[in-house]
PDB file of C-alpha atoms in Angstrom:
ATOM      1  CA  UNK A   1       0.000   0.000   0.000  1.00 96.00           C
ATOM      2  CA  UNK A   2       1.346   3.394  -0.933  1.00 97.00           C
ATOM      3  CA  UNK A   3       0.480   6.156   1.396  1.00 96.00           C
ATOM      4  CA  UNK A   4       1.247   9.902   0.995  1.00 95.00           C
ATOM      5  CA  UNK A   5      -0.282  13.361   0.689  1.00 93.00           C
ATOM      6  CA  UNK A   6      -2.718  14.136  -2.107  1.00 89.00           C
ATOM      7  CA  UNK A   7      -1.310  14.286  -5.270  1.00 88.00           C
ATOM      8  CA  UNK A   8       1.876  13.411  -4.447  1.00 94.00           C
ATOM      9  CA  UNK A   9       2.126  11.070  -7.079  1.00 94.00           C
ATOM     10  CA  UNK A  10       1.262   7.605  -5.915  1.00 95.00           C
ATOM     11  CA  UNK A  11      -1.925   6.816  -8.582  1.00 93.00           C
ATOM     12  CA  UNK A  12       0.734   7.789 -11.217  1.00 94.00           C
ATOM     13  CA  UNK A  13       3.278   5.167  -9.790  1.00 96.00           C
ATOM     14  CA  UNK A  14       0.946   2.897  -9.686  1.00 96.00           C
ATOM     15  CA  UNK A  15       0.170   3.416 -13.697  1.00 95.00           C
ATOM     16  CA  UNK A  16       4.192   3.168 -13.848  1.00 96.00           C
ATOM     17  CA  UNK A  17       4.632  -0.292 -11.652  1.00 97.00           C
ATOM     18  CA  UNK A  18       1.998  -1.592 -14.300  1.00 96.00           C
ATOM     19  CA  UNK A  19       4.042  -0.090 -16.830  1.00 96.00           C
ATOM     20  CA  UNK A  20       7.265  -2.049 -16.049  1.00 96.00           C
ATOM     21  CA  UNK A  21       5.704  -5.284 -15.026  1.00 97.00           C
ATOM     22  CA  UNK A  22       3.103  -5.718 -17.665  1.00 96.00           C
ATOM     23  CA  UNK A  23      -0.551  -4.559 -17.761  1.00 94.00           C
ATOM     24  CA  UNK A  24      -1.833  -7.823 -18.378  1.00 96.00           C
ATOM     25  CA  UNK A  25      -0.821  -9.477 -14.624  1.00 96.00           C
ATOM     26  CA  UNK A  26      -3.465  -6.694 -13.217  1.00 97.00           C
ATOM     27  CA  UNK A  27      -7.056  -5.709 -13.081  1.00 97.00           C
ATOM     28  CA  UNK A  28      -9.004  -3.329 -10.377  1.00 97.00           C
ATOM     29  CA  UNK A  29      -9.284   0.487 -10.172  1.00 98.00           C
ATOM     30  CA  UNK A  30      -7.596   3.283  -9.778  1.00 95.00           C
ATOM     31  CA  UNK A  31      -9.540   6.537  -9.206  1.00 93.00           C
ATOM     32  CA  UNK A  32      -8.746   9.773 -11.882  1.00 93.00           C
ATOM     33  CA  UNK A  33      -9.420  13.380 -11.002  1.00 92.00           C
ATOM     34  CA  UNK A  34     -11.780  15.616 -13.377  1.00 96.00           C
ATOM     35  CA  UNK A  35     -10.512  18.567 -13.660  1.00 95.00           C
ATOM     36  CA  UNK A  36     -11.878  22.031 -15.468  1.00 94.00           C
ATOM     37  CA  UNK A  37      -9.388  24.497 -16.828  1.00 93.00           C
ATOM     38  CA  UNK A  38      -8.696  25.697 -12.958  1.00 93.00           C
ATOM     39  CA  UNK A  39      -9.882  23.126 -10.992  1.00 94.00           C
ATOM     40  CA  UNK A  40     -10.632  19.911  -9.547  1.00 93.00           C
ATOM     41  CA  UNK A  41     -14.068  19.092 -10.011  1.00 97.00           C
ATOM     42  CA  UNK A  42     -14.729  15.610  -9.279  1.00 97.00           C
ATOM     43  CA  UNK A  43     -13.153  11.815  -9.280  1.00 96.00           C
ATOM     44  CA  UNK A  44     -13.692   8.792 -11.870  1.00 97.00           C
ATOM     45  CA  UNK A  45     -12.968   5.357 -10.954  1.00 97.00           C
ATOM     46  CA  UNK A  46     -11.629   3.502 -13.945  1.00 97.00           C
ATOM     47  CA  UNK A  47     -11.177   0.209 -14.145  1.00 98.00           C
ATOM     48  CA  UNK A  48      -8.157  -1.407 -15.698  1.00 97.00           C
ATOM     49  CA  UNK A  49     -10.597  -3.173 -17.992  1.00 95.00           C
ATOM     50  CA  UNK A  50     -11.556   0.271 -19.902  1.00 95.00           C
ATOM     51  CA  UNK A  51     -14.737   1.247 -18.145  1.00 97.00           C
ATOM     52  CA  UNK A  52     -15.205   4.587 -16.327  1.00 98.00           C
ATOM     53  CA  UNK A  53     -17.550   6.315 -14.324  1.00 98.00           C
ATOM     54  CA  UNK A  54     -17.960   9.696 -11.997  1.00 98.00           C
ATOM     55  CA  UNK A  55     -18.006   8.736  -8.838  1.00 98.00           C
ATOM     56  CA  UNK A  56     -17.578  12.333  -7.051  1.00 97.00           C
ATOM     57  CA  UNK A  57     -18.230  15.497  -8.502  1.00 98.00           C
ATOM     58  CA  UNK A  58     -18.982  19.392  -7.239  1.00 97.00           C
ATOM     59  CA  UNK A  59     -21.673  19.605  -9.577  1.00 96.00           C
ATOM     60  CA  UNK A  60     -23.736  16.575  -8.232  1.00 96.00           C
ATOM     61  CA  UNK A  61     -26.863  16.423  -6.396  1.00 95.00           C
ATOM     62  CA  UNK A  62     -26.061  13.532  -4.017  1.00 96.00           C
ATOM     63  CA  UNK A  63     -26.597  14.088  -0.363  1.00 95.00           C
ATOM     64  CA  UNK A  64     -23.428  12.260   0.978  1.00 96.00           C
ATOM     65  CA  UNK A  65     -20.399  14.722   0.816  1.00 96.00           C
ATOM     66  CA  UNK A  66     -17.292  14.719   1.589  1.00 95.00           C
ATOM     67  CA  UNK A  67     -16.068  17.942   1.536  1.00 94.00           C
ATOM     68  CA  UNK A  68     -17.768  19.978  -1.168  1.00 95.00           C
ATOM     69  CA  UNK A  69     -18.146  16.351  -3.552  1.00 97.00           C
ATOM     70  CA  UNK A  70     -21.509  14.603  -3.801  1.00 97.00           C
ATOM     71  CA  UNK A  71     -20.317  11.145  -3.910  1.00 97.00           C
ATOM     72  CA  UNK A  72     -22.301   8.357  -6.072  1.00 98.00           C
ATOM     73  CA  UNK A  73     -21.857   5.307  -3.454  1.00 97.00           C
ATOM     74  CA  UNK A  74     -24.210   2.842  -5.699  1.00 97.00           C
ATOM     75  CA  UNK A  75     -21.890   3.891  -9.075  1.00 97.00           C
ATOM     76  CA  UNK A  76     -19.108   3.318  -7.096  1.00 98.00           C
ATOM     77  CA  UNK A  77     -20.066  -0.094  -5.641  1.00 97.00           C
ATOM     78  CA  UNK A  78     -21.106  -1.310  -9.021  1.00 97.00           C
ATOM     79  CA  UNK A  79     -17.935  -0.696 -10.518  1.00 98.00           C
ATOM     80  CA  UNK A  80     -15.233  -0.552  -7.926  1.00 97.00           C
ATOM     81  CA  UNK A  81     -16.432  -3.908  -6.240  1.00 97.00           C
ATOM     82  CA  UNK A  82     -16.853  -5.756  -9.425  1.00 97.00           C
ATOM     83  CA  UNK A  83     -13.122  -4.997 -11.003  1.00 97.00           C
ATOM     84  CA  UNK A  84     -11.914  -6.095  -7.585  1.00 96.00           C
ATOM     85  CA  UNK A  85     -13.791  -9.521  -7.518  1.00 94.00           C
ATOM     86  CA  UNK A  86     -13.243  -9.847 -11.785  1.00 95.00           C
ATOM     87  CA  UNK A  87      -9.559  -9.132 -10.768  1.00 95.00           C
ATOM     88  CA  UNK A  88      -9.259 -11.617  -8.038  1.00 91.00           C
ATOM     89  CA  UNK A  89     -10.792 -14.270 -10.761  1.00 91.00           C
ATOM     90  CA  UNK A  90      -8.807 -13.930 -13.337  1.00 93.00           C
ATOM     91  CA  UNK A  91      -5.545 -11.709 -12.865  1.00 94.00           C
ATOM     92  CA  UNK A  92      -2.353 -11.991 -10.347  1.00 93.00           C
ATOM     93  CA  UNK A  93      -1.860  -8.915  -8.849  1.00 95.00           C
ATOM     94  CA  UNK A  94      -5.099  -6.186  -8.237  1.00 96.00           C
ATOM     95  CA  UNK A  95      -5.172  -2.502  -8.143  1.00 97.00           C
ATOM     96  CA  UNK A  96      -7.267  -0.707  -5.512  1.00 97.00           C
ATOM     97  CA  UNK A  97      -6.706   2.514  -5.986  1.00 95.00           C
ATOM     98  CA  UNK A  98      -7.564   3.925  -3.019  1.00 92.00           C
ATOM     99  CA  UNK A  99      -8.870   3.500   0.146  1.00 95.00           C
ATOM    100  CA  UNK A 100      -9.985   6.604   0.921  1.00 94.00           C
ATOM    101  CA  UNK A 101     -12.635   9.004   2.782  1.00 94.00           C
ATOM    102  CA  UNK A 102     -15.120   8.715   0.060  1.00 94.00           C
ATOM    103  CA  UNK A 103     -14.407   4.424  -0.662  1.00 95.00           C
ATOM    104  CA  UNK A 104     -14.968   4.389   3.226  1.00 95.00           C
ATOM    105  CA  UNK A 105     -18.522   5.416   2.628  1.00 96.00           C
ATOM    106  CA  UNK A 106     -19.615   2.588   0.857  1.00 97.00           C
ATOM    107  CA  UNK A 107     -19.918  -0.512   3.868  1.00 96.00           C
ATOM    108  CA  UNK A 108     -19.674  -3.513   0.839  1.00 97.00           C
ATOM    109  CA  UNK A 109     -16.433  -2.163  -0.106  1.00 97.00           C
ATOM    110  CA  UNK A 110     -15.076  -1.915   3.476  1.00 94.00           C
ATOM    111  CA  UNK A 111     -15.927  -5.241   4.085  1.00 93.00           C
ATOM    112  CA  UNK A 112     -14.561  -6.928   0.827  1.00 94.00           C
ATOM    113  CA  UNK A 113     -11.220  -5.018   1.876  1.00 91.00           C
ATOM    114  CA  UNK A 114     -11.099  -6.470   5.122  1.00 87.00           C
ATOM    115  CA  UNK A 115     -11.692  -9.818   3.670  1.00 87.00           C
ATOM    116  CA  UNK A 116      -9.034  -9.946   1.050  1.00 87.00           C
ATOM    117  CA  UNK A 117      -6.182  -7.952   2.488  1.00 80.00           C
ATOM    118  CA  UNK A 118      -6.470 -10.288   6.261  1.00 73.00           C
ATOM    119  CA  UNK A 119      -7.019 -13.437   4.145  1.00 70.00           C
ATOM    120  CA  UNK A 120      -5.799 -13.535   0.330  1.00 67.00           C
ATOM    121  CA  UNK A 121      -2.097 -14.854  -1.139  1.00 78.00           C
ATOM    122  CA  UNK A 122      -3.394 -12.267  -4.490  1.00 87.00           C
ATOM    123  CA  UNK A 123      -0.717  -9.377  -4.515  1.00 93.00           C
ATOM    124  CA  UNK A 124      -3.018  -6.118  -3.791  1.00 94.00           C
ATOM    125  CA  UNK A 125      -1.176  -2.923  -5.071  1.00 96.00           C
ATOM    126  CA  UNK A 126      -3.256   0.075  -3.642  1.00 96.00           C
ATOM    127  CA  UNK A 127      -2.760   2.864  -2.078  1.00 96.00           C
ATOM    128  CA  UNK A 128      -4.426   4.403   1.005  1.00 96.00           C
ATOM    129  CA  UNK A 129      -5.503   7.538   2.763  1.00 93.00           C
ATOM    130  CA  UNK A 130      -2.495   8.749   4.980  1.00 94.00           C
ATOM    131  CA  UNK A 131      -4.582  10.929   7.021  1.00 94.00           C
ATOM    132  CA  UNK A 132      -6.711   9.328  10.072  1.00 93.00           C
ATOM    133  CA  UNK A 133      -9.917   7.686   9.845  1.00 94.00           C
ATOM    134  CA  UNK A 134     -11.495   4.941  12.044  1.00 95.00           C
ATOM    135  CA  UNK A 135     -12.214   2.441   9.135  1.00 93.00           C
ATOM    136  CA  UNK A 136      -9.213   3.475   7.439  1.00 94.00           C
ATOM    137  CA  UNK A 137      -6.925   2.699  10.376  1.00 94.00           C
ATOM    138  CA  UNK A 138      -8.426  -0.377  11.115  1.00 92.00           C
ATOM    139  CA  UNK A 139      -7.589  -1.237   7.870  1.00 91.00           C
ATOM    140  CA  UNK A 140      -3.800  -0.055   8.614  1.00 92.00           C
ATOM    141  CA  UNK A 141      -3.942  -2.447  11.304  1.00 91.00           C
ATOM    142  CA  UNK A 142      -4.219  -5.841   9.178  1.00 86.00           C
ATOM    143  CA  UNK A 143      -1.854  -7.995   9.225  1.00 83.00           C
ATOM    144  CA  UNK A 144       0.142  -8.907   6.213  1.00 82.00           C
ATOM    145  CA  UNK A 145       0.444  -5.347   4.677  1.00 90.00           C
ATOM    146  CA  UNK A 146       3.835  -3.282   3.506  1.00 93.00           C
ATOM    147  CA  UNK A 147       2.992   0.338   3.386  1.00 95.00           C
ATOM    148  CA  UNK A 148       5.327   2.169   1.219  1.00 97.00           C
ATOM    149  CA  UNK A 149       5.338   6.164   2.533  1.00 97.00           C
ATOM    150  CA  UNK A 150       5.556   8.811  -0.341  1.00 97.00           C
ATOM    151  CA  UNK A 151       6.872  12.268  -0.863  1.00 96.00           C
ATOM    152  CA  UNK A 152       7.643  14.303  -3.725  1.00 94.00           C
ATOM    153  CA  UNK A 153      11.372  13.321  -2.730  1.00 96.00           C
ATOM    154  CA  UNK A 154      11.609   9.582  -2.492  1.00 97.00           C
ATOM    155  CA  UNK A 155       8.549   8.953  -5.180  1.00 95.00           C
ATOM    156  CA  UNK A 156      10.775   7.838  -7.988  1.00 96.00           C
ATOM    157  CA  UNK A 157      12.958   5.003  -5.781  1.00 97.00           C
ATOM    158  CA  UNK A 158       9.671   4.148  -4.129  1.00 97.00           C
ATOM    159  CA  UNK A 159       8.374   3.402  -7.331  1.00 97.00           C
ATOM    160  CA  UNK A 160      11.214   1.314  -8.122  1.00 97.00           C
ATOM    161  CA  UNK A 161      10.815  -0.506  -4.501  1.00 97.00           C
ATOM    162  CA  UNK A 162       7.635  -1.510  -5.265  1.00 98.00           C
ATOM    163  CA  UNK A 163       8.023  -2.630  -8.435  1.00 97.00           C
ATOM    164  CA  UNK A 164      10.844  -4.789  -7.144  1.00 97.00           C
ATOM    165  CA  UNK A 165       8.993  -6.486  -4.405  1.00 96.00           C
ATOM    166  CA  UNK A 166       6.230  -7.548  -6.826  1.00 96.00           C
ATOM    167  CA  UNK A 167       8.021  -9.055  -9.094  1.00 95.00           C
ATOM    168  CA  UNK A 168      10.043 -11.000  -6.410  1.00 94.00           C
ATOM    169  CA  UNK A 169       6.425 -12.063  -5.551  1.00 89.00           C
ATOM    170  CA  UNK A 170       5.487 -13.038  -9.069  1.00 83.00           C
TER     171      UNK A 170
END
């Protein structure tokens, strides 16, 4: 699990492990910022089978917020949970990009994390919230997971790390 500020660069060295390894040993999500010319204005989740949906956004009309994003739990759930489970089926190693304050809202997804991080041999690469949280630091408290801290400074041999230690794994 990488863990680090926002934008900091850990969804893009994620892209880059898959990179170097080879997209075809992963499936899952990773979650892509919307932005307008000046702004951030909302999050897709994009599954590393091609499909993509907004899952946050200013503009929307949902009553669950976190911070000034109306998040879509049920679009969320329905594609989120569903590249995790098609991942865990058919590839090696599966992205969740990330555990954050907005995943955390969504109990089905909470629970399937619990359940394959304490009990699965599958190589998770993900990344997760660095701030506090009481699902996400129970979460932190699993057994069986390397966190990997990121900066702007040690990003690049961090990325390197990582990809290392996977393919060791592989």
């Amino acid at each position: 699990m990488l863990t680090g500020k926002p934008r900091v660069g850990k969804s893009t060295a994620i892209k880059r492990i898959m990179h170097r390894i080879g997209p075809e040993f992963f499936g899952g999500f990773y979650t892509e910022e919307v932005r307008n010319l000046t702004d951030r204005i909302g999050f897709n989740c994009v599954t590393l089978s091609g499909e993509s949906e907004r899952i946050a956004s200013v503009d929307s009309e949902s009553s669950v917020r976190v911070g000034r994003y109306g998040v879509e739990i049920d679009i969320f759930e329905n594609i989120a949970i569903k590249a995790v489970r098609q991942s865990f089926d058919t590839k090696r190693i599966t992205v969740i990009d990330e555990i954050g304050f907005m995943q955390m809202l969504s109990v089905p997804f909470k629970e399937m994390i619990h359940e394959i991080v304490s009990s699965s041999q599958h190589i998770i690469l993900g990344t997760i919230c660095v701030d506090r949280h009481p699902d996400i630091d129970k979460i932190k408290e699993l057994t069986g997971i390397k966190f990997y801290p990121m900066n702007e400074d040690n990003r690049d041999l961090t990325t390197e790390v990582i990809t290392n230690d996977i393919l060791k794994l592989c």
